[in-house]
CSV table of C-alpha atoms in Angstrom, one decimal:
chain,number,residue,atom,x,y,z
A,1,MET,CA,5.5,5.9,-22.0
A,2,PRO,CA,5.8,2.3,-20.6
A,3,ALA,CA,2.7,0.4,-21.5
A,4,THR,CA,2.1,-0.6,-18.0
A,5,LEU,CA,1.4,3.0,-17.1
A,6,THR,CA,-1.2,3.2,-19.9
A,7,GLU,CA,-2.8,0.0,-18.8
A,8,ALA,CA,-3.0,1.3,-15.3
A,9,ALA,CA,-4.9,4.3,-16.4
A,10,GLY,CA,-7.9,3.5,-14.2
A,11,SER,CA,-5.7,2.9,-11.1
A,12,THR,CA,-5.7,6.5,-9.9
A,13,GLU,CA,-7.9,6.1,-6.9
A,14,THR,CA,-5.5,6.6,-3.8
A,15,VAL,CA,-4.9,3.4,-1.8
A,16,ARG,CA,-5.0,4.0,1.9
A,17,LEU,CA,-3.8,2.0,4.9
A,18,THR,CA,-6.7,0.1,6.3
A,19,GLU,CA,-7.4,-1.3,9.8
A,20,ALA,CA,-7.0,-4.9,8.7
A,21,GLN,CA,-3.5,-4.1,7.2
A,22,ALA,CA,-2.6,-2.1,10.3
A,23,SER,CA,-3.5,-5.2,12.3
A,24,ARG,CA,-1.5,-7.5,10.1
A,25,PHE,CA,1.6,-5.2,10.1
A,26,ALA,CA,1.5,-4.9,13.9
A,27,GLY,CA,1.4,-8.6,14.3
A,28,ILE,CA,4.4,-8.9,12.0
A,29,ALA,CA,6.4,-6.4,14.1
A,30,LEU,CA,5.4,-7.7,17.5
A,31,GLY,CA,6.9,-11.0,16.3
A,32,HIS,CA,10.2,-9.5,15.5
A,33,VAL,CA,11.1,-6.5,17.6
A,34,GLU,CA,12.0,-8.7,20.7
A,35,ARG,CA,13.5,-11.5,18.5
A,36,GLU,CA,17.1,-11.4,19.3
A,37,TYR,CA,18.4,-13.8,16.8
A,38,PRO,CA,19.3,-14.0,13.9
A,39,ASN,CA,21.1,-10.8,14.5
A,40,LYS,CA,23.5,-8.7,12.2
A,41,LEU,CA,25.5,-6.5,14.5
A,42,THR,CA,27.4,-3.3,13.4
A,43,HIS,CA,29.6,-3.0,16.4
A,44,GLY,CA,33.2,-1.8,16.9
A,45,LEU,CA,35.3,-3.6,19.5
A,46,ALA,CA,37.9,-1.6,21.5
A,47,GLY,CA,38.9,-4.9,23.4
A,48,PRO,CA,37.8,-8.4,24.1
A,49,GLU,CA,35.3,-7.1,26.8
A,50,ASP,CA,33.3,-5.6,23.9
A,51,ALA,CA,32.4,-8.9,22.5
A,52,ARG,CA,28.8,-9.1,23.8
A,53,GLY,CA,25.5,-10.2,22.4
A,54,PRO,CA,22.8,-7.8,21.0
A,55,ALA,CA,20.6,-7.6,24.0
A,56,ALA,CA,23.6,-6.8,26.2
A,57,LEU,CA,24.8,-4.1,23.8
A,58,HIS,CA,21.3,-2.6,23.1
A,59,PRO,CA,18.7,-3.1,26.0
A,60,VAL,CA,15.9,-1.7,23.7
A,61,PHE,CA,16.6,-2.2,20.1
A,62,PHE,CA,18.1,-5.6,20.1
A,63,GLY,CA,15.7,-7.3,17.8
A,64,SER,CA,14.6,-7.3,14.2
A,65,LEU,CA,17.9,-8.6,12.8
A,66,ASP,CA,19.6,-5.1,13.3
A,67,TRP,CA,19.3,-1.9,15.3
A,68,HIS,CA,17.8,0.4,12.7
A,69,SER,CA,15.1,-2.1,11.7
A,70,CYS,CA,14.2,-2.6,15.4
A,71,VAL,CA,13.8,1.2,15.7
A,72,HIS,CA,11.6,1.6,12.7
A,73,GLY,CA,9.6,-1.5,13.9
A,74,TYR,CA,8.9,0.5,17.1
A,75,TRP,CA,8.0,3.5,14.9
A,76,MET,CA,5.6,1.6,12.9
A,77,LEU,CA,3.9,0.1,16.0
A,78,ALA,CA,3.5,3.5,17.5
A,79,HIS,CA,2.1,4.9,14.3
A,80,LEU,CA,-0.3,2.1,13.8
A,81,LEU,CA,-1.4,2.4,17.5
A,82,ARG,CA,-2.2,6.1,17.0
A,83,ARG,CA,-4.0,5.6,13.7
A,84,PHE,CA,-6.0,2.6,14.6
A,85,PRO,CA,-6.1,2.5,18.5
A,86,GLY,CA,-8.8,-0.4,18.4
A,87,ILE,CA,-6.8,-3.0,16.6
A,88,PRO,CA,-6.5,-6.3,18.5
A,89,GLU,CA,-2.8,-5.8,19.0
A,90,ALA,CA,-3.3,-2.5,20.7
A,91,ALA,CA,-2.8,-3.8,24.3
A,92,ALA,CA,0.4,-5.8,23.2
A,93,ILE,CA,1.8,-2.7,21.7
A,94,ARG,CA,1.2,-0.6,24.8
A,95,ALA,CA,2.6,-3.4,27.0
A,96,LEU,CA,5.8,-3.7,24.8
A,97,PHE,CA,6.4,0.1,25.2
A,98,ASP,CA,5.8,0.1,28.9
A,99,ARG,CA,8.0,-2.9,29.3
A,100,ARG,CA,11.0,-1.7,27.1
A,101,LEU,CA,10.9,2.0,27.0
A,102,THR,CA,12.3,2.5,30.5
A,103,ALA,CA,14.9,4.9,31.8
A,104,ASP,CA,17.5,2.2,32.6
A,105,ALA,CA,17.1,0.6,29.1
A,106,ILE,CA,17.3,4.0,27.2
A,107,GLY,CA,20.3,4.9,29.5
A,108,GLY,CA,21.9,1.7,28.2
A,109,GLU,CA,21.3,2.7,24.5
A,110,CYS,CA,22.8,6.1,25.3
A,111,ALA,CA,25.8,4.5,26.9
A,112,TYR,CA,26.5,2.7,23.6
A,113,PHE,CA,26.4,5.9,21.7
A,114,ASP,CA,28.9,7.5,24.2
A,115,GLN,CA,31.5,4.8,23.3
A,116,PRO,CA,34.4,6.2,21.2
A,117,THR,CA,33.9,3.2,18.7
A,118,ALA,CA,30.3,4.3,18.2
A,119,ARG,CA,30.8,7.7,16.7
A,120,GLY,CA,29.5,6.6,13.3
A,121,PHE,CA,27.1,4.1,14.6
A,122,GLU,CA,24.1,4.0,12.4
A,123,ARG,CA,24.9,7.3,10.6
A,124,PRO,CA,22.8,8.5,9.1
A,125,TYR,CA,20.0,5.9,8.4
A,126,GLY,CA,19.4,4.9,12.1
A,127,TRP,CA,19.7,8.3,13.2
A,128,GLY,CA,16.8,9.5,10.9
A,129,TRP,CA,14.7,6.6,12.1
A,130,LEU,CA,15.3,7.2,15.7
A,131,LEU,CA,14.1,10.8,15.5
A,132,LYS,CA,11.1,9.8,13.5
A,133,LEU,CA,10.2,7.4,16.3
A,134,ALA,CA,10.7,10.2,18.8
A,135,ALA,CA,8.2,12.4,16.8
A,136,GLU,CA,5.7,9.5,16.7
A,137,LEU,CA,5.9,8.8,20.4
A,138,ALA,CA,5.3,12.5,21.2
A,139,ALA,CA,2.0,12.2,19.4
A,140,HIS,CA,0.8,9.8,22.2
A,141,PRO,CA,-0.5,12.0,25.0
A,142,GLY,CA,-0.9,10.5,28.4
A,143,THR,CA,2.1,8.3,28.0
A,144,ALA,CA,5.7,8.6,29.3
A,145,TRP,CA,7.2,7.0,26.2
A,146,ALA,CA,8.5,10.2,24.4
A,147,GLY,CA,9.9,11.5,27.7
A,148,THR,CA,11.7,8.3,28.4
A,149,LEU,CA,13.3,8.2,24.9
A,150,GLN,CA,14.3,11.9,25.2
A,151,PRO,CA,17.9,11.3,26.3
A,152,LEU,CA,18.7,9.1,23.3
A,153,THR,CA,16.6,11.5,21.1
A,154,LEU,CA,18.7,14.5,22.2
A,155,THR,CA,21.9,12.3,21.7
A,156,VAL,CA,21.0,11.6,18.2
A,157,ALA,CA,19.9,15.2,17.4
A,158,ASP,CA,23.2,16.3,18.6
A,159,ARG,CA,24.9,13.8,16.3
A,160,PHE,CA,23.1,15.4,13.3
A,161,ARG,CA,24.2,18.9,14.6
A,162,ALA,CA,27.8,17.8,14.7
A,163,PHE,CA,27.9,15.8,11.5
A,164,LEU,CA,26.2,17.7,9.0
A,165,PRO,CA,28.3,20.9,9.0
A,166,LYS,CA,31.3,18.6,8.3
A,167,ALA,CA,29.7,16.5,5.6
A,168,THR,CA,31.0,18.2,2.6
A,169,TYR,CA,29.3,15.9,0.1
A,170,PRO,CA,25.9,14.1,0.1
A,171,ILE,CA,25.8,10.2,-0.3
A,172,ARG,CA,23.4,9.3,-3.0
A,173,VAL,CA,23.4,5.4,-2.9
A,174,GLY,CA,20.2,3.5,-2.5
A,175,ILE,CA,20.9,1.8,0.8
A,176,HIS,CA,21.3,3.0,4.4
A,177,PHE,CA,24.1,5.6,3.8
A,178,ASN,CA,21.9,7.9,1.7
A,179,THR,CA,21.8,11.3,3.3
A,180,ALA,CA,18.7,12.6,1.7
A,181,PHE,CA,16.7,10.0,3.4
A,182,ALA,CA,17.9,10.7,6.9
A,183,LEU,CA,17.3,14.5,6.3
A,184,ARG,CA,13.8,13.7,5.3
A,185,LEU,CA,13.1,11.7,8.4
A,186,ALA,CA,14.7,14.0,10.7
A,187,ALA,CA,12.6,16.9,9.4
A,188,ASP,CA,9.6,15.4,10.9
A,189,TYR,CA,11.0,15.5,14.4
A,190,ALA,CA,12.5,18.9,13.8
A,191,ASP,CA,9.0,20.3,13.0
A,192,ASP,CA,7.1,18.3,15.7
A,193,SER,CA,9.4,19.3,18.2
A,194,ALA,CA,9.6,22.8,17.2
A,195,ASP,CA,13.4,22.6,17.0
A,196,GLU,CA,13.9,25.5,14.5
A,197,THR,CA,17.7,25.4,14.9
A,198,LEU,CA,17.8,21.8,13.7
A,199,ARG,CA,15.2,22.4,10.9
A,200,HIS,CA,17.3,25.3,9.6
A,201,LEU,CA,20.4,23.0,9.7
A,202,LEU,CA,18.5,20.3,7.7
A,203,GLN,CA,17.2,22.8,5.2
A,204,ALA,CA,20.6,24.5,4.8
A,205,THR,CA,22.3,21.3,4.2
A,206,ALA,CA,19.8,20.0,1.7
A,207,LEU,CA,20.1,23.3,-0.3
A,208,ARG,CA,24.1,23.0,0.0
A,209,TRP,CA,23.9,19.4,-1.3
A,210,TYR,CA,21.1,19.3,-3.9
A,211,ARG,CA,20.2,22.9,-5.0
A,212,GLU,CA,22.2,22.8,-8.3
A,213,ASP,CA,21.0,19.3,-9.2
A,214,GLN,CA,19.1,19.4,-12.6
A,215,ASP,CA,18.0,16.9,-15.3
A,216,CYS,CA,18.8,13.9,-13.2
A,217,PRO,CA,19.5,10.8,-15.5
A,218,ALA,CA,18.9,8.3,-12.8
A,219,TRP,CA,21.5,6.3,-14.7
A,220,GLY,CA,22.7,4.1,-11.9
A,221,GLU,CA,19.2,2.9,-10.8
A,222,PRO,CA,18.3,0.5,-9.8
A,223,GLY,CA,21.2,-1.1,-8.1
A,224,GLY,CA,21.2,-4.8,-7.2
A,225,ASP,CA,20.6,-4.2,-3.4
A,226,ASP,CA,18.8,-0.8,-3.5
A,227,PHE,CA,15.9,-0.1,-1.2
A,228,LEU,CA,15.9,3.6,-2.1
A,229,SER,CA,15.8,5.5,-5.2
A,230,GLY,CA,18.6,8.0,-4.9
A,231,THR,CA,16.6,10.2,-7.4
A,232,LEU,CA,13.2,10.1,-5.9
A,233,ILE,CA,14.4,10.3,-2.1
A,234,GLU,CA,16.4,13.4,-3.0
A,235,ALA,CA,13.2,14.9,-4.5
A,236,GLU,CA,11.3,14.0,-1.4
A,237,CYS,CA,13.8,15.4,0.8
A,238,MET,CA,13.6,18.8,-1.0
A,239,ARG,CA,9.9,18.8,-1.1
A,240,ARG,CA,9.7,18.1,2.7
A,241,LEU,CA,12.3,20.8,3.6
A,242,LEU,CA,11.5,23.6,1.0
A,243,PRO,CA,8.4,25.8,0.8
A,244,PRO,CA,6.3,25.1,-2.3
A,245,GLU,CA,7.4,28.2,-4.2
A,246,GLN,CA,11.0,27.0,-3.9
A,247,PHE,CA,10.5,23.3,-4.4
A,248,VAL,CA,8.2,23.4,-7.5
A,249,PRO,CA,10.8,25.3,-9.6
A,250,TRP,CA,13.6,23.1,-8.4
A,251,PHE,CA,11.6,19.9,-9.1
A,252,GLU,CA,10.9,21.2,-12.7
A,253,ARG,CA,14.7,21.5,-13.2
A,254,PHE,CA,15.4,18.2,-11.5
A,255,LEU,CA,13.1,16.0,-13.6
A,256,PRO,CA,12.2,18.0,-16.6
A,257,ARG,CA,11.0,15.1,-18.7
A,258,LEU,CA,8.7,13.6,-16.1
A,259,ALA,CA,5.6,14.2,-18.2
A,260,THR,CA,6.9,11.7,-20.8
A,261,ALA,CA,7.8,9.2,-18.1
A,262,GLN,CA,11.5,9.8,-18.3
A,263,PRO,CA,13.9,8.5,-16.9
A,264,THR,CA,12.3,5.3,-17.9
A,265,THR,CA,14.0,3.4,-15.0
A,266,LEU,CA,12.0,5.3,-12.4
A,267,PHE,CA,8.7,4.3,-13.8
A,268,ARG,CA,9.2,0.5,-13.9
A,269,PRO,CA,8.8,-1.7,-10.7
A,270,VAL,CA,11.8,-3.8,-10.1
A,271,THR,CA,12.0,-7.6,-10.1
A,272,VAL,CA,12.9,-9.5,-6.9
A,273,SER,CA,14.4,-12.8,-7.9
A,274,ASP,CA,15.0,-14.3,-4.4
A,275,ARG,CA,13.5,-13.0,-1.3
A,276,SER,CA,15.6,-15.3,0.9
A,277,ASP,CA,18.6,-13.2,0.0
A,278,GLY,CA,18.9,-10.2,2.3
A,279,LYS,CA,20.3,-7.9,-0.2
A,280,ILE,CA,18.1,-9.0,-3.1
A,281,ALA,CA,15.2,-8.6,-0.8
A,282,HIS,CA,16.0,-4.9,-0.5
A,283,LEU,CA,14.4,-4.5,-3.9
A,284,ASP,CA,10.9,-5.0,-2.5
A,285,GLY,CA,11.7,-2.0,-0.2
A,286,LEU,CA,12.7,-0.1,-3.4
A,287,ASN,CA,9.3,-0.7,-4.9
A,288,LEU,CA,7.6,0.5,-1.6
A,289,SER,CA,9.8,3.5,-1.1
A,290,ARG,CA,9.4,4.6,-4.7
A,291,ALA,CA,5.6,4.4,-4.2
A,292,TRP,CA,5.9,6.5,-1.1
A,293,CYS,CA,8.0,9.2,-2.9
A,294,TRP,CA,5.9,9.2,-5.9
A,295,ARG,CA,2.7,9.8,-3.9
A,296,ALA,CA,4.2,12.3,-1.8
A,297,LEU,CA,5.7,14.3,-4.7
A,298,ALA,CA,2.4,14.2,-6.6
A,299,ARG,CA,0.8,16.0,-3.8
A,300,SER,CA,3.1,18.9,-4.2
A,301,LEU,CA,1.8,19.6,-7.8
A,302,PRO,CA,-1.3,21.5,-8.7
A,303,ALA,CA,-4.5,19.4,-8.8
A,304,ASP,CA,-5.0,19.8,-12.6
A,305,ASP,CA,-1.3,19.1,-13.5
A,306,PRO,CA,-1.4,15.9,-15.7
A,307,ARG,CA,1.9,14.6,-14.2
A,308,ARG,CA,0.0,14.1,-11.0
A,309,GLY,CA,-2.0,11.4,-12.4
A,310,LEU,CA,0.9,9.8,-13.9
A,311,MET,CA,2.8,9.8,-10.7
A,312,ARG,CA,-0.1,8.2,-8.8
A,313,ARG,CA,-0.4,5.5,-11.3
A,314,VAL,CA,3.3,4.7,-11.2
A,315,ALA,CA,2.9,4.5,-7.4
A,316,ALA,CA,0.1,2.2,-7.8
A,317,LEU,CA,2.2,-0.2,-9.9
A,318,HIS,CA,5.1,-0.2,-7.4
A,319,LEU,CA,2.7,-0.8,-4.5
A,320,GLU,CA,1.1,-3.8,-6.5
A,321,ALA,CA,4.5,-5.2,-7.0
A,322,SER,CA,5.6,-5.6,-3.4
A,323,LEU,CA,2.8,-4.8,-1.0
A,324,ASP,CA,2.0,-8.5,-0.7
A,325,GLN,CA,5.6,-9.4,0.0
A,326,VAL,CA,6.1,-7.8,3.5
A,327,ALA,CA,6.0,-11.3,5.2
A,328,GLY,CA,7.1,-14.8,4.3
A,329,ASP,CA,10.9,-14.8,4.6
A,330,TYR,CA,12.7,-13.1,7.7
A,331,MET,CA,15.0,-11.3,5.3
A,332,GLY,CA,12.2,-9.0,4.4
A,333,GLU,CA,9.8,-9.6,7.2
A,334,HIS,CA,11.8,-7.8,9.8
A,335,TRP,CA,11.5,-4.5,8.0
A,336,LEU,CA,9.4,-4.3,4.9
A,337,ALA,CA,6.1,-3.5,6.7
A,338,SER,CA,7.5,-0.2,7.9
A,339,PHE,CA,8.2,0.8,4.3
A,340,ALA,CA,4.6,-0.4,3.3
A,341,VAL,CA,3.2,1.9,5.9
A,342,LEU,CA,5.3,4.9,4.5
A,343,ALA,CA,3.9,4.3,1.1
A,344,LEU,CA,0.2,3.7,2.2
A,345,GLU,CA,0.2,6.9,4.4
A,346,ALA,CA,2.0,9.2,1.9
């Protein structure tokens, strides 16, 4: 067992999101969700008339360097507002949503998805985050936000319905194309919206892709620009979509040597050598997303299972490695706080 896990034996107390952290994270997101530049567009051009800037292409989600980061910036703001409605940033968050989430603006986002060149736009990462945002906005009664977003929500849900039956193979990489991550986020929307058809599709797809996986070696982890663990996010996807009586036996087969901290690579926080490099900065996200997965997976085991304490300790080590790095350079600042919230709220 890695020495750091032994040394962290006293670090079993669960760390939770605090109001002070919520305020800090909200301030970070408010500083970038309407910041149009710098911007990294993923955009197909059918002709010269399609050469337009971010706000012209995306009337709502034009900030935060890229579309998907802007979407999960909005998710985080909505989540923080619900959890801590008294934070100083609350009025600014409400004003932002009232100002940006309008029928015309969402219509513009839908029109982008309707273009033939946008068939694969943000598949599947941005799709998952958009549905998670929709689920969060629906938890704000008395507002029109979820209803206003609904045309785009339904568009993206339909994209999942059309794509998943044709996706013969999963994508297991540690970046945006990972399919387990998208299924995991979409499951929150399917449950919260009582969309049983979509939930069944998500579950059936996860079983088709991952049911036979066992003794995962995690040999390709970490990659140099990963922000997800292909191993742990697959397990978290299955935990979220399967009932406990199905998940626990699957998990035993998938990581049979977990009690001895194997595969070792999953238990060691990664090193981030240059936070001004957007790809290398992904590794802070890997530490945070691993913490999220370890904490969520630990909850699936019986309270007296010794692996539960091990998983919480390794989560604490990963949080400690990157929680203080969510701001400072824009390459991480435009997105990392969302992953910190996932980890702290697991």
